Amino acid sequence: MTNSINEIDKSEVIFIIGSNTTENHPVIGSRIRRAIKQNGAKLIVADPRNIDIANDAEVFMQIKPGTNIALLNSMMNVIIEEKLYDKEYVDTKTEDFEKLVETVSNYSAKVGAKICGVDAEDIKRASKLYAKANVASLFYAMGITQHTSGTYNVMAIANLAMLCGNVGKEGGGVNPLRGQNNVQGACDMGALPNVYPGYQKVVLPEVKEKFEKAWNTKLDNKVGLSIPKILDKAISGDLKMLYIFGENPMVSDPDTKHIEKALKNLEFIVSQDIFLNETGELADVVLPAACFAEKEGTFTNTERRVQRVRKAVEAPGKAKPDWVILSELMSKLGYDCSYNSASNIFDEMASLTPSYAGISYKRLENNQGLQWPCPSEDHPGTKYLHKDKFARGLGIFKPSEYITADELPDEEFPLIMTTGRILYQYHTMTMSGRVEGLNKQAPESYIEISSKTAKILRVINGEMVRVTSRRGTIETRVKVTEIVEEGVVFMPFHYANGANVITNPATDPLSGISEVKVCAVKIEKIA
Amino acid sequence: MEKIIIIINGKEAQVDKNFTILQAAKSLGIEVPTICNDNRLVPHGACRMCVVEVKNARALLTACTTPVAEGMEINTHSERVINSRKTTLELMIANHPLDCLTCSKAGNCKLQDYCFEYDVTGEKFSGFDKDDLPIDDSNDFYTFDPNKCILCGKCVKVCDELQCTSAIGFSGRGFSTHVSHPFEAGMDYSTCVSCGNCVSVCPVGALMPKEKTKFREWEVKKTQTTCSYCGVGCQIELKVKNNKVVGVDPAMGPSNDGLLCVKGKFGYKFINHPDRLKIPLIKKDGVFNEATWDEAYDLIASKINEIKKEHGSDSIAGLSSARATNEDNYLMQKMMRAVIGTNNIDHCARL
Amino acid sequence: MTIFRSHVLMCSGTGCVSSNADQILARFKEKIKEVGLEKEVQVIKTGCFGLCESGPNVLIYPEGSFYSHMSVDKVDEVVDEHLLKGRIVKKYLYKESIDKDLIKSVDEINFYKKQKRVALKNCGIIDPENINEYIAMNGYMALGKALTEMNPDEVIQLIKDSGLRGRGGGGFPTGVKWSFAARNKADQKYMICNADEGDPGAFMDRSVLEGDPHTVIEAMAIAGYAIGATKGFVYVRAEYPIAVNRLEIAINQAKEKGLLGKNIFNSGFDFDLEIRLGAGAFVCGEETSLIASIEGHRGMSRCKPPFPANQGLWTRPTIINNVETLANITQIVLNGSKWFRSFGTENSPGTKVFALGGKINNTGLVEIPMGTTLREVIYDIGGGCPNGKEFKAVQTGGPSGGCITKENIDIPIDFDTLTSIGSMMGSGGMIVMDEDNCMVDIARFFLDFTVDESCGKCTPCRDGTKKMHEILDNITSGKGINGDIEKLLDLAYTIKDSALCGLGQTAPNPVISTIRYFRDEYEAHINEKRCPAGVCKPLLSYYITDNCIGCTKCARNCPVNCISGEVKKKHVIDTNACIKCGSCITDCPVNAIIKR
């Protein structure tokens, strides 16, 4: 997030696109509702499903899956046409505005409405609402990113926010909501093939040199493999070994068959986890890890806030904190690794990561956390980014063109399936699946279909059906609900042998993200 | 902030002009008892525990709702005030089971604490009518015992003003007033999303989490940490008895303001789950066998060295975890890069 | 315009309507047509005359003949005799209209003689469903005057000068209240009329709305102009269907005539009015609960401050005035503050409407100048207690007030005097009690009401009144113990001191005042297990005196067969088996059965 969670209270207009906030980030969802109820903030929601928070919206647009850019461009078209954009901001703080104007000129409200399957009037109303607010914030989640056009979707969002002067402003911003507790931190820590901690590029010689010196070793200067490529290389046989730590790709990643094939083709797999999950079953060695309650450390939340994780109980049996396992293994491998606490590791990381440089366990003791960038010990942390000017100087408009999803419905697979999270489960259920109450609330996978679709398929609520895509077939239970429109179906992705057996692994070439939000399926009644 | 002068318990003091009497008293280190007050909520003034005497006011005033004024003369603990609080407590306890011996809330109950402080025994109105209402345990995560409810209204207000779900409200009038939900079919049939924020604010034992392990508040050790579910970063307190997490309370973190969702509040039972991995496992002929750490490390190290030698560093890849700590992730990528010698490190940020 | 020689006024207040006023009215019209008088005699449906005890009531002018206890079958005779032949039908006249051979006109009847009608000026005179009749009585002149000749400050100053105090019970100076809202700046302000009349036995607000709805509408527009509110709500009980219906008609008529809506009297002032129905919760008469209810929330009181004049409906400055308060406004604007001050007392100018009920001959609605004594109200206007029973006390202020005994009967009534003797003005309910009323039972009755009507929010009111009620229940059922009176008083004073809103703070008043004046009755119940008034059943036993003639009727009719005795000999009641149903008393031809 460019901005902070508590700034929601200052937003006049809140635009949620591609995020089922009340189910997936409930505490933020409540905060948004509170802003509506108590401060009179107005809400715009765009989503393929009529999600709960859409009830609170001034304007709700039920867009077809994969049409985000068309909608956003169309909104910008209206805003530019009606001269509602923040001219001074655009003039002084951004560049390439004319490129944006040129691109979005092809997306009138009428054009956008047709692509997205919504009312042109709603697009106009939403555009005016967003543009006329003194300060408006934008929230999005995987509904924006998990597309082959994911990166362009994000750019379109950034364009809209910049156009109305909402970046670098308290209560505004472009705010991705991170689905997992430390996905922000894992990225910040350089658990990515192209960057070291703090997004320092592996290809830059000076960066490489810095880390070589600090780590006292030689480092490679080429970008590594991302998950989809790792899987491909496993299948091709170029990759021999995979060290999987706290992950369960057998459930979380699209096209399960493809993953299974890849993993089975490997020579050696290590799985380090708190439970023996579907992926662990395929491993050669399984290492028992301590969970969050059994170790010291830090998480970085969706608003860039670094907060402490503290040990409350002893790990079961011989399980050990991950950092202990990793440092012991590194020592075994002949690399001198003598950390005596998590705090030691943090300090080393902070010394190499400018945006974390001013953060230390001592400063985190007060339980208020610190938001990066926090470059020095006397820096209070950064509530919102791009204040006064953009990090790169001028904000650059990078117009995006609407491109269709990789897989569109056709005669054989007539329905669009989209996927997502639900309130009572978490990720691949390694944790939530072992909590009795949560499991009772959401015991099994299902597929949401509209009553019209149900009528066409001649199925009723609760009936088992067969769902097939180009990648496979699963059986699941029907949930007839008007949350989805005719022709669109939804499945939660948490369940093994569920949605991800059939989702599309096609990826966004820029970010490597898979298009799990759109694939074409058919549903058949089980006779 | 502009300051004004008030006279509180006979002493002159300077306080913020916008304060309520309660805030003013707090800023001066004077404790005024409250049950229904919560800084995050619109003051409710229902429990009447915080009444104070203000000179020239006809009746006692609730400190939580009354703003201070220049020259206001306040007495927070006069005889009149104490008597009123005592009667209020007597009335509350008169319609409350006296089962502190078996109530799990004992030790963490405001009613119990204040009755102790104000020497209220419950004898004054013993023998009077008490509620006898069925306990609602339809929700999977908490129970609601209306007989223990003192109608402070915090649950209803938290659900309405902070959680904004408005699943619960009040039904009935007068003595029959009770916390309820549409059609009174059971909490589980309401719009409740089981966030448990009502449970967290309940000052008595009316709303209680379902937890099989019995514990007393004074037996548990509390540790503040960060929730391990979604990316909001809610601050929580883990309650631990005998090395077992037996409950979660929300903490006033900057991202969550004392609120949680169902997973944060009630989703902790995986920690002590019997399925947890407790010992390293090595697969032999398709079957996992228990091993020592050294055996596991030796096997992994030899495999790494062997594959590296034969196929190069880039034939090895690592998947790190968006659920592990920064420190864990840092070390994981460092191991891949500095020890194994490859940038083949990624994690599930895209999922 | 047609000139009629005679007018037949049919009281169509709720009381008379419930006794067939509509049918009587219809028959009058029919009959008059039958005899061909429709061009000479006009039949008019009016609001309440006030003397409900004698309803259905009909007045015929120009004679001022007051026909009471009318029924459909009497109509033809009245038309034939009175209207056709000019002979007043004496036998149907109200009993006090006939003084020996003299027939008194309505104004000379005791019940009306001492009254001064300001708020009820038009009630019983005009057709409430016809705006033209209201206009003919100078209606909407006050609004015109305020909008065209006065600025808002002048209106407020006028009301301040008049000394008008809130008639809903609090007695707060109305002009001062208006000035609070007037000086607050806001994007929207609201004017609310509180017509959620809930005191048991009170019906003055209902009568005003039924008899003269336009006066309330006009006053609200004036108030709106004074405080800067363009939107008004009348919050009225759904249990008042006639009032609601007439109010709806009146609002629509006023809108049609441009007396509500945009740019009224070309002054640039807009005022819109809506009705909101209450669901019968007493607490919604309390202003913060009323606001909560209009907002769509459960009717629960909110703490003051903030006061509604600063943060009321939807947190905007809001003035809430009671119906009767508003019914005085137009008269003050038209006649001036001096005129208004010519009635009543220095600190309580003007008049007050009371609803007389209970053990009194002339139950009904009376409007008297402040300062009139209770004696005048009860004896001169009310005609004293029925059946020659002795007056014991009168409860003013309903469940929030207290009782006033004989010793204070000569106190002139105003806001301050009533408070000083432990009662209050309240909204104007006046329930008279005679020697047959048990004061402990009366206190229990009122507590029963508040226990039911407490909103349940604050502890003292919700739980405290319940405990008081339980103690009173014990006392009246013979289970009272030493210390109960002290416990009651202790609770009463704590509740008064610590309850959230006016409902709770005043709920203990009936108990406090009955203990103050009738402690001996409490003591008799507790110590001697005796109810001096013979009301509290569990404390009574039935006995047969020597007057018994042995007719066996009581024994034959006793539902539990607890009376025994031989024919023509004195019977005996087995008091242990007796269920105190009282059927024997009713059956006994010689009044030989007594309770004690």
PDB file of N, CA and C in Angstrom, chain A residues 37 180-182 190-193 222 225 227 240 243 245-247 281 284 286 294-295 301-303 307-308 310 314 318 328 339 348 361 423 511, chain B residues 160 224 226 229 231-233 243 255 263 276 278 281 283 293 297 314-315 317 319 322-324 326-328 330 334 337 343-348 350:
ATOM      1  N   LYS A  37     -20.017   4.766   7.216  1.00  0.00           N
ATOM      2  CA  LYS A  37     -21.055   4.978   8.210  1.00  0.00           C
ATOM      3  C   LYS A  37     -20.812   6.236   9.047  1.00  0.00           C
ATOM      4  N   GLN A 180      -1.431 -12.558   2.274  1.00  0.00           N
ATOM      5  CA  GLN A 180      -0.786 -13.367   3.292  1.00  0.00           C
ATOM      6  C   GLN A 180      -0.003 -12.481   4.250  1.00  0.00           C
ATOM      7  N   ASN A 181       0.114 -12.999   5.479  1.00  0.00           N
ATOM      8  CA  ASN A 181       0.669 -12.192   6.560  1.00  0.00           C
ATOM      9  C   ASN A 181       1.984 -11.524   6.215  1.00  0.00           C
ATOM     10  N   ASN A 182       2.864 -12.245   5.514  1.00  0.00           N
ATOM     11  CA  ASN A 182       4.168 -11.629   5.275  1.00  0.00           C
ATOM     12  C   ASN A 182       4.574 -11.668   3.814  1.00  0.00           C
ATOM     13  N   GLY A 190      13.743 -10.054  -0.483  1.00  0.00           N
ATOM     14  CA  GLY A 190      14.435 -10.543  -1.669  1.00  0.00           C
ATOM     15  C   GLY A 190      14.183 -12.010  -1.957  1.00  0.00           C
ATOM     16  N   ALA A 191      13.069 -12.548  -1.478  1.00  0.00           N
ATOM     17  CA  ALA A 191      12.736 -13.917  -1.837  1.00  0.00           C
ATOM     18  C   ALA A 191      12.123 -13.915  -3.240  1.00  0.00           C
ATOM     19  N   LEU A 192      12.829 -13.304  -4.149  1.00  0.00           N
ATOM     20  CA  LEU A 192      12.407 -13.138  -5.534  1.00  0.00           C
ATOM     21  C   LEU A 192      13.629 -13.379  -6.418  1.00  0.00           C
ATOM     22  N   PRO A 193      13.429 -13.874  -7.613  1.00  0.00           N
ATOM     23  CA  PRO A 193      14.591 -14.258  -8.435  1.00  0.00           C
ATOM     24  C   PRO A 193      15.410 -13.087  -8.967  1.00  0.00           C
ATOM     25  N   LYS A 222      22.849 -13.166 -12.735  1.00  0.00           N
ATOM     26  CA  LYS A 222      21.707 -13.262 -13.646  1.00  0.00           C
ATOM     27  C   LYS A 222      20.415 -13.583 -12.862  1.00  0.00           C
ATOM     28  N   LEU A 225      15.094 -18.127 -11.563  1.00  0.00           N
ATOM     29  CA  LEU A 225      13.826 -18.647 -12.096  1.00  0.00           C
ATOM     30  C   LEU A 225      12.663 -18.281 -11.175  1.00  0.00           C
ATOM     31  N   ILE A 227       8.561 -19.055 -10.119  1.00  0.00           N
ATOM     32  CA  ILE A 227       7.875 -20.332  -9.894  1.00  0.00           C
ATOM     33  C   ILE A 227       7.425 -21.015 -11.197  1.00  0.00           C
ATOM     34  N   LYS A 240      16.937 -29.947 -10.853  1.00  0.00           N
ATOM     35  CA  LYS A 240      17.054 -31.252 -10.190  1.00  0.00           C
ATOM     36  C   LYS A 240      16.500 -31.251  -8.764  1.00  0.00           C
ATOM     37  N   TYR A 243      14.004 -26.825  -2.898  1.00  0.00           N
ATOM     38  CA  TYR A 243      13.909 -26.669  -1.446  1.00  0.00           C
ATOM     39  C   TYR A 243      12.649 -25.844  -1.199  1.00  0.00           C
ATOM     40  N   PHE A 245       9.985 -24.241   1.244  1.00  0.00           N
ATOM     41  CA  PHE A 245       9.899 -23.820   2.633  1.00  0.00           C
ATOM     42  C   PHE A 245       8.574 -23.075   2.847  1.00  0.00           C
ATOM     43  N   GLY A 246       7.689 -23.717   3.632  1.00  0.00           N
ATOM     44  CA  GLY A 246       6.414 -23.073   3.967  1.00  0.00           C
ATOM     45  C   GLY A 246       5.522 -22.792   2.779  1.00  0.00           C
ATOM     46  N   GLU A 247       5.536 -23.703   1.815  1.00  0.00           N
ATOM     47  CA  GLU A 247       4.713 -23.507   0.624  1.00  0.00           C
ATOM     48  C   GLU A 247       3.990 -24.804   0.308  1.00  0.00           C
ATOM     49  N   GLU A 281       4.176 -34.442   0.966  1.00  0.00           N
ATOM     50  CA  GLU A 281       4.035 -35.872   0.667  1.00  0.00           C
ATOM     51  C   GLU A 281       4.979 -36.299  -0.459  1.00  0.00           C
ATOM     52  N   ASP A 284      11.476 -35.665  -0.311  1.00  0.00           N
ATOM     53  CA  ASP A 284      12.399 -36.716   0.124  1.00  0.00           C
ATOM     54  C   ASP A 284      12.790 -36.518   1.579  1.00  0.00           C
ATOM     55  N   VAL A 286      11.612 -34.169   5.007  1.00  0.00           N
ATOM     56  CA  VAL A 286      10.668 -33.205   5.577  1.00  0.00           C
ATOM     57  C   VAL A 286      11.236 -32.697   6.885  1.00  0.00           C
ATOM     58  N   GLU A 294       5.849 -19.783  17.946  1.00  0.00           N
ATOM     59  CA  GLU A 294       6.940 -20.495  18.622  1.00  0.00           C
ATOM     60  C   GLU A 294       8.311 -19.901  18.335  1.00  0.00           C
ATOM     61  N   LYS A 295       8.284 -18.689  17.721  1.00  0.00           N
ATOM     62  CA  LYS A 295       9.585 -18.132  17.366  1.00  0.00           C
ATOM     63  C   LYS A 295       9.563 -16.613  17.390  1.00  0.00           C
ATOM     64  N   ASN A 301       3.489  -5.925   7.164  1.00  0.00           N
ATOM     65  CA  ASN A 301       2.106  -6.057   6.704  1.00  0.00           C
ATOM     66  C   ASN A 301       1.870  -5.300   5.405  1.00  0.00           C
ATOM     67  N   THR A 302       0.616  -5.280   4.997  1.00  0.00           N
ATOM     68  CA  THR A 302       0.249  -4.741   3.696  1.00  0.00           C
ATOM     69  C   THR A 302       0.521  -3.241   3.576  1.00  0.00           C
ATOM     70  N   GLU A 303       0.618  -2.565   4.712  1.00  0.00           N
ATOM     71  CA  GLU A 303       0.898  -1.120   4.677  1.00  0.00           C
ATOM     72  C   GLU A 303       2.380  -0.858   4.987  1.00  0.00           C
ATOM     73  N   GLN A 307       6.348  -5.371  12.077  1.00  0.00           N
ATOM     74  CA  GLN A 307       5.872  -5.599  13.439  1.00  0.00           C
ATOM     75  C   GLN A 307       6.484  -6.886  13.985  1.00  0.00           C
ATOM     76  N   ARG A 308       6.576  -6.962  15.301  1.00  0.00           N
ATOM     77  CA  ARG A 308       7.222  -8.096  15.931  1.00  0.00           C
ATOM     78  C   ARG A 308       6.352  -9.348  15.959  1.00  0.00           C
ATOM     79  N   ARG A 310       6.448 -12.765  18.289  1.00  0.00           N
ATOM     80  CA  ARG A 310       7.126 -13.163  19.524  1.00  0.00           C
ATOM     81  C   ARG A 310       6.779 -14.600  19.907  1.00  0.00           C
ATOM     82  N   GLU A 314       6.655 -23.222  23.285  1.00  0.00           N
ATOM     83  CA  GLU A 314       7.757 -24.011  22.719  1.00  0.00           C
ATOM     84  C   GLU A 314       7.240 -24.772  21.501  1.00  0.00           C
ATOM     85  N   LYS A 318      10.723 -31.976  18.166  1.00  0.00           N
ATOM     86  CA  LYS A 318      12.052 -31.460  17.848  1.00  0.00           C
ATOM     87  C   LYS A 318      12.003 -30.342  16.809  1.00  0.00           C
ATOM     88  N   GLU A 328      21.618 -23.649  10.516  1.00  0.00           N
ATOM     89  CA  GLU A 328      22.344 -24.897  10.793  1.00  0.00           C
ATOM     90  C   GLU A 328      22.722 -25.608   9.494  1.00  0.00           C
ATOM     91  N   TYR A 339      24.355 -17.055  13.793  1.00  0.00           N
ATOM     92  CA  TYR A 339      23.374 -16.125  14.377  1.00  0.00           C
ATOM     93  C   TYR A 339      22.929 -16.695  15.706  1.00  0.00           C
ATOM     94  N   GLU A 348      21.529  -7.674  10.444  1.00  0.00           N
ATOM     95  CA  GLU A 348      22.341  -7.855   9.236  1.00  0.00           C
ATOM     96  C   GLU A 348      21.548  -7.412   8.010  1.00  0.00           C
ATOM     97  N   TYR A 361      14.845  -4.271  16.495  1.00  0.00           N
ATOM     98  CA  TYR A 361      13.927  -4.868  17.471  1.00  0.00           C
ATOM     99  C   TYR A 361      13.640  -3.902  18.605  1.00  0.00           C
ATOM    100  N   LEU A 423     -13.882 -16.275   3.687  1.00  0.00           N
ATOM    101  CA  LEU A 423     -13.600 -15.821   5.050  1.00  0.00           C
ATOM    102  C   LEU A 423     -13.063 -16.916   5.965  1.00  0.00           C
ATOM    103  N   SER A 511       5.205 -10.103 -14.712  1.00  0.00           N
ATOM    104  CA  SER A 511       5.319 -10.404 -13.285  1.00  0.00           C
ATOM    105  C   SER A 511       5.395 -11.887 -12.999  1.00  0.00           C
TER     106      SER A 511
ATOM    107  N   ASP B 160     -21.910  -2.865  15.631  1.00  0.00           N
ATOM    108  CA  ASP B 160     -22.530  -1.840  14.795  1.00  0.00           C
ATOM    109  C   ASP B 160     -21.531  -0.761  14.378  1.00  0.00           C
ATOM    110  N   GLN B 224       2.293 -10.620  23.250  1.00  0.00           N
ATOM    111  CA  GLN B 224       1.799  -9.879  22.088  1.00  0.00           C
ATOM    112  C   GLN B 224       2.610 -10.236  20.859  1.00  0.00           C
ATOM    113  N   THR B 226       2.071 -10.765  16.162  1.00  0.00           N
ATOM    114  CA  THR B 226       1.328 -10.353  14.977  1.00  0.00           C
ATOM    115  C   THR B 226       0.581 -11.545  14.420  1.00  0.00           C
ATOM    116  N   TYR B 229      -2.392 -14.722   9.789  1.00  0.00           N
ATOM    117  CA  TYR B 229      -3.242 -14.982   8.624  1.00  0.00           C
ATOM    118  C   TYR B 229      -3.025 -13.934   7.520  1.00  0.00           C
ATOM    119  N   GLY B 231      -2.749 -10.198   5.351  1.00  0.00           N
ATOM    120  CA  GLY B 231      -1.687  -9.198   5.368  1.00  0.00           C
ATOM    121  C   GLY B 231      -1.982  -7.934   6.151  1.00  0.00           C
ATOM    122  N   VAL B 232      -3.098  -7.891   6.897  1.00  0.00           N
ATOM    123  CA  VAL B 232      -3.437  -6.668   7.623  1.00  0.00           C
ATOM    124  C   VAL B 232      -2.462  -6.414   8.771  1.00  0.00           C
ATOM    125  N   GLY B 233      -1.967  -7.495   9.367  1.00  0.00           N
ATOM    126  CA  GLY B 233      -0.980  -7.321  10.437  1.00  0.00           C
ATOM    127  C   GLY B 233      -1.596  -6.954  11.766  1.00  0.00           C
ATOM    128  N   ASN B 243       2.254 -24.218  28.211  1.00  0.00           N
ATOM    129  CA  ASN B 243       2.809 -24.314  26.858  1.00  0.00           C
ATOM    130  C   ASN B 243       1.765 -24.590  25.788  1.00  0.00           C
ATOM    131  N   SER B 255      -2.711  -1.158  13.081  1.00  0.00           N
ATOM    132  CA  SER B 255      -3.457  -1.555  11.886  1.00  0.00           C
ATOM    133  C   SER B 255      -4.840  -2.085  12.212  1.00  0.00           C
ATOM    134  N   LYS B 263     -10.619 -15.626  11.922  1.00  0.00           N
ATOM    135  CA  LYS B 263      -9.400 -16.440  11.909  1.00  0.00           C
ATOM    136  C   LYS B 263      -8.416 -15.952  12.968  1.00  0.00           C
ATOM    137  N   ARG B 276       0.888 -31.708  13.928  1.00  0.00           N
ATOM    138  CA  ARG B 276       2.098 -30.921  13.697  1.00  0.00           C
ATOM    139  C   ARG B 276       3.316 -31.831  13.471  1.00  0.00           C
ATOM    140  N   LYS B 278       6.847 -33.039  14.114  1.00  0.00           N
ATOM    141  CA  LYS B 278       7.624 -32.904  15.348  1.00  0.00           C
ATOM    142  C   LYS B 278       9.055 -33.392  15.198  1.00  0.00           C
ATOM    143  N   LEU B 281      11.804 -36.070   8.852  1.00  0.00           N
ATOM    144  CA  LEU B 281      11.420 -37.313   8.194  1.00  0.00           C
ATOM    145  C   LEU B 281      12.262 -37.496   6.927  1.00  0.00           C
ATOM    146  N   LYS B 283      12.477 -39.913   3.486  1.00  0.00           N
ATOM    147  CA  LYS B 283      11.709 -40.915   2.728  1.00  0.00           C
ATOM    148  C   LYS B 283      12.641 -42.001   2.211  1.00  0.00           C
ATOM    149  N   TRP B 293      18.099 -34.706  13.371  1.00  0.00           N
ATOM    150  CA  TRP B 293      18.406 -33.517  12.595  1.00  0.00           C
ATOM    151  C   TRP B 293      19.695 -33.697  11.796  1.00  0.00           C
ATOM    152  N   TYR B 297      20.107 -33.126   7.894  1.00  0.00           N
ATOM    153  CA  TYR B 297      21.032 -32.114   7.375  1.00  0.00           C
ATOM    154  C   TYR B 297      22.082 -32.754   6.477  1.00  0.00           C
ATOM    155  N   ASP B 314      22.499 -23.661 -10.723  1.00  0.00           N
ATOM    156  CA  ASP B 314      21.183 -23.279 -11.244  1.00  0.00           C
ATOM    157  C   ASP B 314      20.241 -24.463 -11.439  1.00  0.00           C
ATOM    158  N   SER B 315      20.704 -25.653 -11.133  1.00  0.00           N
ATOM    159  CA  SER B 315      19.775 -26.778 -11.188  1.00  0.00           C
ATOM    160  C   SER B 315      19.083 -26.977  -9.834  1.00  0.00           C
ATOM    161  N   ALA B 317      16.618 -24.956  -6.945  1.00  0.00           N
ATOM    162  CA  ALA B 317      15.791 -23.779  -6.733  1.00  0.00           C
ATOM    163  C   ALA B 317      15.179 -23.847  -5.349  1.00  0.00           C
ATOM    164  N   LEU B 319      11.893 -22.368  -2.862  1.00  0.00           N
ATOM    165  CA  LEU B 319      10.638 -21.629  -2.707  1.00  0.00           C
ATOM    166  C   LEU B 319      10.581 -21.152  -1.271  1.00  0.00           C
ATOM    167  N   ALA B 322       5.695 -16.780   2.106  1.00  0.00           N
ATOM    168  CA  ALA B 322       5.030 -15.529   2.476  1.00  0.00           C
ATOM    169  C   ALA B 322       4.405 -15.619   3.849  1.00  0.00           C
ATOM    170  N   ARG B 323       4.474 -16.782   4.474  1.00  0.00           N
ATOM    171  CA  ARG B 323       3.922 -16.939   5.819  1.00  0.00           C
ATOM    172  C   ARG B 323       4.999 -16.966   6.890  1.00  0.00           C
ATOM    173  N   ALA B 324       6.255 -17.048   6.459  1.00  0.00           N
ATOM    174  CA  ALA B 324       7.349 -17.075   7.428  1.00  0.00           C
ATOM    175  C   ALA B 324       7.813 -15.640   7.710  1.00  0.00           C
ATOM    176  N   ASN B 326      10.369 -12.277   8.276  1.00  0.00           N
ATOM    177  CA  ASN B 326      11.370 -11.604   7.462  1.00  0.00           C
ATOM    178  C   ASN B 326      12.726 -12.270   7.620  1.00  0.00           C
ATOM    179  N   GLU B 327      13.039 -12.622   8.865  1.00  0.00           N
ATOM    180  CA  GLU B 327      14.334 -13.216   9.159  1.00  0.00           C
ATOM    181  C   GLU B 327      14.480 -14.551   8.424  1.00  0.00           C
ATOM    182  N   ASP B 328      13.404 -15.359   8.468  1.00  0.00           N
ATOM    183  CA  ASP B 328      13.419 -16.651   7.787  1.00  0.00           C
ATOM    184  C   ASP B 328      13.609 -16.458   6.281  1.00  0.00           C
ATOM    185  N   TYR B 330      14.852 -13.879   4.736  1.00  0.00           N
ATOM    186  CA  TYR B 330      16.173 -13.331   4.448  1.00  0.00           C
ATOM    187  C   TYR B 330      17.208 -14.454   4.384  1.00  0.00           C
ATOM    188  N   LYS B 334      19.326 -15.881   1.294  1.00  0.00           N
ATOM    189  CA  LYS B 334      20.781 -15.810   1.457  1.00  0.00           C
ATOM    190  C   LYS B 334      21.402 -17.195   1.225  1.00  0.00           C
ATOM    191  N   ARG B 337      21.402 -17.892  -2.459  1.00  0.00           N
ATOM    192  CA  ARG B 337      22.325 -17.058  -3.232  1.00  0.00           C
ATOM    193  C   ARG B 337      23.775 -17.243  -2.804  1.00  0.00           C
ATOM    194  N   ASN B 343      20.248 -17.587  -8.124  1.00  0.00           N
ATOM    195  CA  ASN B 343      19.156 -16.651  -7.839  1.00  0.00           C
ATOM    196  C   ASN B 343      17.796 -17.316  -8.018  1.00  0.00           C
ATOM    197  N   ASN B 344      17.799 -18.643  -8.125  1.00  0.00           N
ATOM    198  CA  ASN B 344      16.529 -19.376  -8.268  1.00  0.00           C
ATOM    199  C   ASN B 344      15.777 -19.411  -6.947  1.00  0.00           C
ATOM    200  N   ILE B 345      15.244 -18.248  -6.568  1.00  0.00           N
ATOM    201  CA  ILE B 345      14.496 -18.173  -5.311  1.00  0.00           C
ATOM    202  C   ILE B 345      13.225 -17.381  -5.584  1.00  0.00           C
ATOM    203  N   ASP B 346      12.133 -17.907  -5.155  1.00  0.00           N
ATOM    204  CA  ASP B 346      10.853 -17.230  -5.390  1.00  0.00           C
ATOM    205  C   ASP B 346       9.917 -17.636  -4.254  1.00  0.00           C
ATOM    206  N   HIS B 347       8.769 -17.034  -4.205  1.00  0.00           N
ATOM    207  CA  HIS B 347       7.764 -17.463  -3.222  1.00  0.00           C
ATOM    208  C   HIS B 347       6.386 -17.150  -3.789  1.00  0.00           C
ATOM    209  N   CYS B 348       5.372 -17.448  -3.034  1.00  0.00           N
ATOM    210  CA  CYS B 348       4.025 -17.385  -3.600  1.00  0.00           C
ATOM    211  C   CYS B 348       3.392 -16.006  -3.507  1.00  0.00           C
ATOM    212  N   ARG B 350       2.414 -14.301  -5.668  1.00  0.00           N
ATOM    213  CA  ARG B 350       1.428 -14.122  -6.725  1.00  0.00           C
ATOM    214  C   ARG B 350       0.138 -14.885  -6.452  1.00  0.00           C
TER     215      ARG B 350
END
